Amino acid sequence: MPQVSMTVNGKATSGTVEGRTLLSGYLRDHLGLTGTHVGCDTSQCGACVVHVNGAAVKSCAILALEADGADVATIEGQANADGSLNVIQQAFQDHHGLQCGFCTPGMVMSAAALLKENPKPTERDVREYLEGNICRCTGYHNIVKAIMAASGQDVTAIAAE
Amino acid sequence: MYNFEFVKPATIADAAKALGTEEAQALGGGQTLIPALKQRLNAPATLVSLSGIGEMKGVCRADDGTLAIGGATTHVTVASEAAAHYPALAALASHIGDPAVRNRGTIGGSLANNDPAACYPAAVLGSGATVKTNTRDIAADDYFQGMFTTALHDGEIITEVRFPVPQKANYQKFVQPASRFALTGVYVAKFADGVRVAVTGASENGVFRWTEAEAALSADFSPAAVEGLTVSADGLIRDIHGTPEYRAHLVKVLTKRAVAAAA
Ligand SMILES: Cc1cc2nc3c(=O)[nH]c(=O)nc-3n(C[C@H](O)[C@H](O)[C@H](O)COP(=O)(O)OP(=O)(O)OC[C@H]3O[C@@H](n4cnc5c(N)ncnc54)[C@H](O)[C@@H]3O)c2cc1C
Ligand code: FES
Ligand code: FES
């Protein structure tokens, strides 16, 4: 069976996979990194979003072997070095940007990708960027508010609905 | 998903060789194919990834003035790199699906799939582009042959798409919010020698040209020029999102909006 190697959250990893093994499966089943959630497995929900070479991708829609040699970032690598929550994660907590938390890993990874390319997004930019991330709990307002806050913008005018 | 062997050649020649074997299939960004494999709709013995082929990636202005886009170029790259050359095409690419889909999905995969509600087929037909494969050049008017059907042979690879750049163009997509595909979409392109209008998302035969509107707009490039035309609902898609009559209405409304936005 084929061998795959990739850097995940800064650490070198490798394993034996099948051709059909998805990146989500490699992360969760081979590496035990179950923070990447599989919600729909049909490319619709975005719970499985990780970064591959810096780009947000749905890990349920890319083969592990396609990421061979890549630099992968998952939710497990997002906290600060001392273990405290990073700015985006802390903003989700402060602004009640999650309820059950199932969508949250994908939301945080998408938010990180957005803020890297657009450090001061408008509310509309945030909503458009999250089109592929579905949340069944929050109604999105507080997720948008958290991301706006994480970008350092004043969110007092954004209503907590 | 059934298992398969995965290969990732570095050249078009090696990819063509790998695809020449029995039951091999090309893998672009996988945004359509991987979900289809999960549903066991296909069972290839070998998947030939095109993502490692440098000569199939990127956007550049060719000597003849056309815009050349490699078949394995992702939507996100077209959105950024085509913007200076062909803004309407870049704008179309920047609204396909969502950011994660755009980071993986490719123009070649979209055209090979020819989903009746996909965006790129409208741009390719509306621009009168040429689909280049590893063996031949196919004019857009000959390439699209019905829903999910194209002129491609088994194992043929879309290596590049060549777009003539119009004087003015615009794509109007009426989004089906659950799938983010086009419920109906219209691409209008005005060239020195006439106007082309391509419609996606509406017909049971996939993307098509609205020739009456092309004639009217070639004479007078204004929204008013199509006011008196009617679109027949015959052969248009009926689903839970819209009736054929609704889609026929959208074709005209979106054409007018595209002309207004382009003008
Ligand atoms: C949530 C979601 C939303 C989407 N929204 C839109 C939308 O709004 N508009 C839109 O147009 N599309 C949309 N898509 C589809 C998306 O654009 C896909 O990327 C595209 O249809 C397929 O491209 P791919 O590179 O992923 O191809 P793949 O899925 O890898 O392949 C698709 C087919 O093309 C073949 N193939 C791939 N590359 C080539 C090539 N170079 N030459 C020959 N054959 C090839 C494969 O063998 C397969 O049969 C959406 C997809 C998802 C998951
Ligand atoms: S699990 Fe990947 S998009 Fe839903
Ligand atoms: S918090 Fe429950 S799905 Fe988003």
Coordinates of C-alpha atoms in Angstrom, one line a residue, chain B residues 41-258:
Chain B
L41 CA -21.2 6.3 -9.2
N42 CA -17.8 5.5 -10.8
A43 CA -15.3 2.8 -10.0
P44 CA -12.0 3.7 -11.8
A45 CA -9.1 1.3 -11.3
T46 CA -6.6 4.1 -11.5
L47 CA -7.0 7.8 -10.7
V48 CA -4.6 10.0 -12.6
S49 CA -4.1 13.3 -10.7
L50 CA -3.4 16.3 -13.0
S51 CA -2.4 18.5 -10.0
G52 CA 1.3 17.9 -10.4
I53 CA 1.5 19.0 -14.0
G54 CA 3.1 22.4 -14.1
E55 CA 2.6 22.9 -17.8
M56 CA -1.2 22.7 -17.2
K57 CA -1.4 25.5 -14.6
G58 CA -1.5 29.3 -14.9
V59 CA -3.0 32.2 -16.9
C60 CA -1.2 34.1 -19.6
R61 CA -1.8 36.4 -22.6
A62 CA -0.9 34.5 -25.8
D63 CA 0.7 36.0 -28.8
D64 CA -2.6 36.1 -30.7
G65 CA -4.2 38.2 -28.0
T66 CA -6.3 35.4 -26.5
L67 CA -6.1 34.6 -22.8
A68 CA -4.7 31.1 -22.2
I69 CA -5.6 29.3 -19.1
G70 CA -4.1 25.9 -18.2
G71 CA -6.6 23.0 -17.8
A72 CA -5.5 22.4 -14.2
T73 CA -5.7 26.0 -13.1
T74 CA -7.8 26.4 -10.0
H75 CA -10.8 28.8 -9.8
V76 CA -9.0 30.9 -7.2
T77 CA -6.0 31.4 -9.5
V78 CA -8.3 32.4 -12.4
A79 CA -10.1 34.9 -10.1
S80 CA -6.8 36.6 -9.3
E81 CA -4.6 36.2 -12.4
A82 CA -7.3 36.8 -15.1
A83 CA -8.6 39.9 -13.4
A84 CA -6.3 42.3 -15.3
H85 CA -6.9 40.7 -18.7
Y86 CA -10.5 39.6 -18.7
P87 CA -12.4 40.9 -15.6
A88 CA -15.8 39.3 -16.4
L89 CA -14.1 35.9 -16.5
A90 CA -12.2 36.5 -13.2
A91 CA -15.4 37.7 -11.6
L92 CA -17.2 34.5 -12.7
A93 CA -14.4 32.3 -11.2
S94 CA -14.5 34.3 -7.9
H95 CA -18.2 33.3 -7.4
I96 CA -18.0 29.6 -8.0
G97 CA -19.1 27.7 -4.9
D98 CA -17.1 28.8 -1.8
P99 CA -13.5 29.6 -1.1
A100 CA -12.5 25.9 -0.3
V101 CA -14.1 24.7 -3.6
R102 CA -12.3 27.5 -5.5
N103 CA -8.9 26.5 -3.9
R104 CA -9.2 23.0 -5.4
G105 CA -11.6 23.0 -8.3
T106 CA -10.2 23.5 -11.8
I107 CA -11.4 24.9 -15.1
G108 CA -10.6 21.6 -16.9
G109 CA -12.6 19.6 -14.4
S110 CA -15.6 22.0 -14.7
L111 CA -15.6 21.8 -18.5
A112 CA -15.1 18.0 -18.6
N113 CA -18.0 17.6 -16.2
N114 CA -20.3 20.0 -18.0
D115 CA -22.8 20.2 -15.2
P116 CA -25.9 21.9 -16.7
A117 CA -25.8 24.5 -13.9
A118 CA -22.0 25.2 -13.9
C119 CA -20.6 28.6 -14.6
Y120 CA -17.5 28.0 -16.8
P121 CA -19.5 26.5 -19.7
A122 CA -21.3 29.8 -20.0
A123 CA -18.1 31.8 -20.2
V124 CA -16.5 29.4 -22.7
L125 CA -19.5 29.3 -25.0
G126 CA -20.2 33.0 -24.5
S127 CA -16.6 33.9 -25.4
G128 CA -16.4 31.5 -28.3
A129 CA -13.3 30.0 -26.6
T130 CA -11.3 27.0 -27.8
V131 CA -10.9 23.9 -25.6
K132 CA -7.4 22.5 -26.2
T133 CA -6.7 18.9 -25.4
N134 CA -3.7 16.7 -25.6
T135 CA -4.7 15.7 -29.1
R136 CA -6.7 18.6 -30.7
D137 CA -8.5 22.0 -30.5
I138 CA -12.2 22.0 -30.1
A139 CA -14.3 25.1 -30.7
A140 CA -16.8 25.9 -27.9
D141 CA -19.7 25.6 -30.4
D142 CA -18.7 21.9 -31.0
Y143 CA -17.6 21.1 -27.4
F144 CA -20.8 21.2 -25.4
Q145 CA -23.1 18.3 -26.5
G146 CA -25.8 18.2 -23.8
M147 CA -26.1 17.7 -20.0
F148 CA -22.9 16.2 -18.7
T149 CA -21.9 15.4 -22.3
T150 CA -19.0 16.8 -24.2
A151 CA -16.9 16.2 -27.3
L152 CA -14.1 14.7 -25.2
H153 CA -13.1 11.1 -25.9
D154 CA -12.2 8.7 -23.1
G155 CA -8.8 9.6 -21.6
E156 CA -8.6 12.9 -23.5
I157 CA -7.2 15.7 -21.3
I158 CA -8.2 19.4 -21.4
T159 CA -4.7 21.0 -21.3
E160 CA -5.7 24.6 -21.9
V161 CA -8.6 26.9 -22.7
R162 CA -8.1 29.9 -25.0
F163 CA -10.4 32.8 -24.6
P164 CA -10.8 35.6 -27.1
V165 CA -11.1 38.7 -25.0
P166 CA -14.2 40.7 -25.7
Q167 CA -14.6 44.5 -25.6
K168 CA -17.2 44.2 -22.9
A169 CA -18.6 41.2 -21.0
N170 CA -20.6 40.3 -17.9
Y171 CA -21.9 37.2 -16.2
Q172 CA -25.1 37.3 -14.1
K173 CA -25.7 34.3 -11.9
F174 CA -29.0 33.7 -10.1
V175 CA -27.6 31.6 -7.3
Q176 CA -29.4 28.5 -6.1
P177 CA -28.4 29.1 -2.5
A178 CA -28.2 25.5 -1.3
S179 CA -25.9 24.2 -4.0
R180 CA -24.4 27.6 -4.9
F181 CA -24.5 26.7 -8.6
A182 CA -26.5 28.8 -11.0
L183 CA -30.3 28.3 -10.9
T184 CA -29.9 30.2 -14.2
G185 CA -26.9 32.2 -15.4
V186 CA -26.3 34.3 -18.5
Y187 CA -23.0 35.3 -20.0
V188 CA -22.9 38.2 -22.4
A189 CA -19.8 39.1 -24.5
K190 CA -19.6 42.0 -27.0
F191 CA -16.9 41.6 -29.7
A192 CA -16.1 44.0 -32.5
D193 CA -18.0 41.6 -34.9
G194 CA -21.0 40.8 -32.8
V195 CA -22.4 39.8 -29.4
R196 CA -22.6 36.3 -27.9
V197 CA -25.1 35.3 -25.2
A198 CA -24.7 31.9 -23.4
V199 CA -27.2 30.5 -20.9
T200 CA -26.5 28.0 -18.2
G201 CA -28.7 26.4 -15.5
A202 CA -31.8 26.6 -17.7
S203 CA -31.8 23.9 -20.3
E204 CA -32.2 20.1 -20.1
N205 CA -29.5 20.1 -22.8
G206 CA -27.0 22.1 -20.8
V207 CA -25.5 25.4 -21.8
F208 CA -26.9 27.0 -25.0
R209 CA -26.7 30.3 -27.0
W210 CA -29.7 32.6 -27.1
T211 CA -29.3 33.5 -30.8
E212 CA -32.3 35.9 -31.0
A213 CA -30.8 38.0 -28.2
E214 CA -27.4 37.9 -29.9
A215 CA -28.9 39.4 -33.1
A216 CA -30.8 42.1 -31.3
L217 CA -27.8 43.0 -29.1
S218 CA -25.4 43.0 -32.1
A219 CA -27.6 45.7 -33.6
D220 CA -28.2 47.7 -30.3
F221 CA -26.2 46.8 -27.2
S222 CA -28.7 47.9 -24.6
P223 CA -31.1 46.2 -22.2
A224 CA -34.0 47.6 -24.2
A225 CA -32.9 45.6 -27.3
V226 CA -34.1 42.3 -25.8
E227 CA -37.3 43.7 -24.2
G228 CA -39.5 42.5 -27.1
L229 CA -38.0 39.0 -27.2
T230 CA -39.5 35.9 -25.5
V231 CA -37.7 32.8 -24.4
S232 CA -39.6 29.5 -24.9
A233 CA -40.0 27.3 -21.8
D234 CA -39.8 24.2 -24.0
G235 CA -36.9 21.9 -22.9
L236 CA -36.1 24.0 -19.9
I237 CA -35.4 22.4 -16.5
R238 CA -38.2 21.7 -14.0
D239 CA -37.1 21.0 -10.5
I240 CA -38.2 22.0 -6.9
H241 CA -36.4 25.2 -7.3
G242 CA -38.1 26.5 -10.4
T243 CA -40.4 25.8 -13.3
P244 CA -39.4 26.0 -17.0
E245 CA -41.4 29.2 -17.2
Y246 CA -39.6 30.7 -14.2
R247 CA -36.2 29.9 -15.8
A248 CA -37.4 31.3 -19.2
H249 CA -38.2 34.6 -17.4
L250 CA -34.9 34.6 -15.6
V251 CA -33.0 34.2 -18.9
K252 CA -34.4 37.5 -20.2
V253 CA -34.0 39.3 -16.9
L254 CA -30.4 38.2 -16.4
T255 CA -29.5 39.0 -20.0
K256 CA -30.7 42.6 -19.5
R257 CA -28.8 42.8 -16.2
A258 CA -25.6 41.5 -17.9

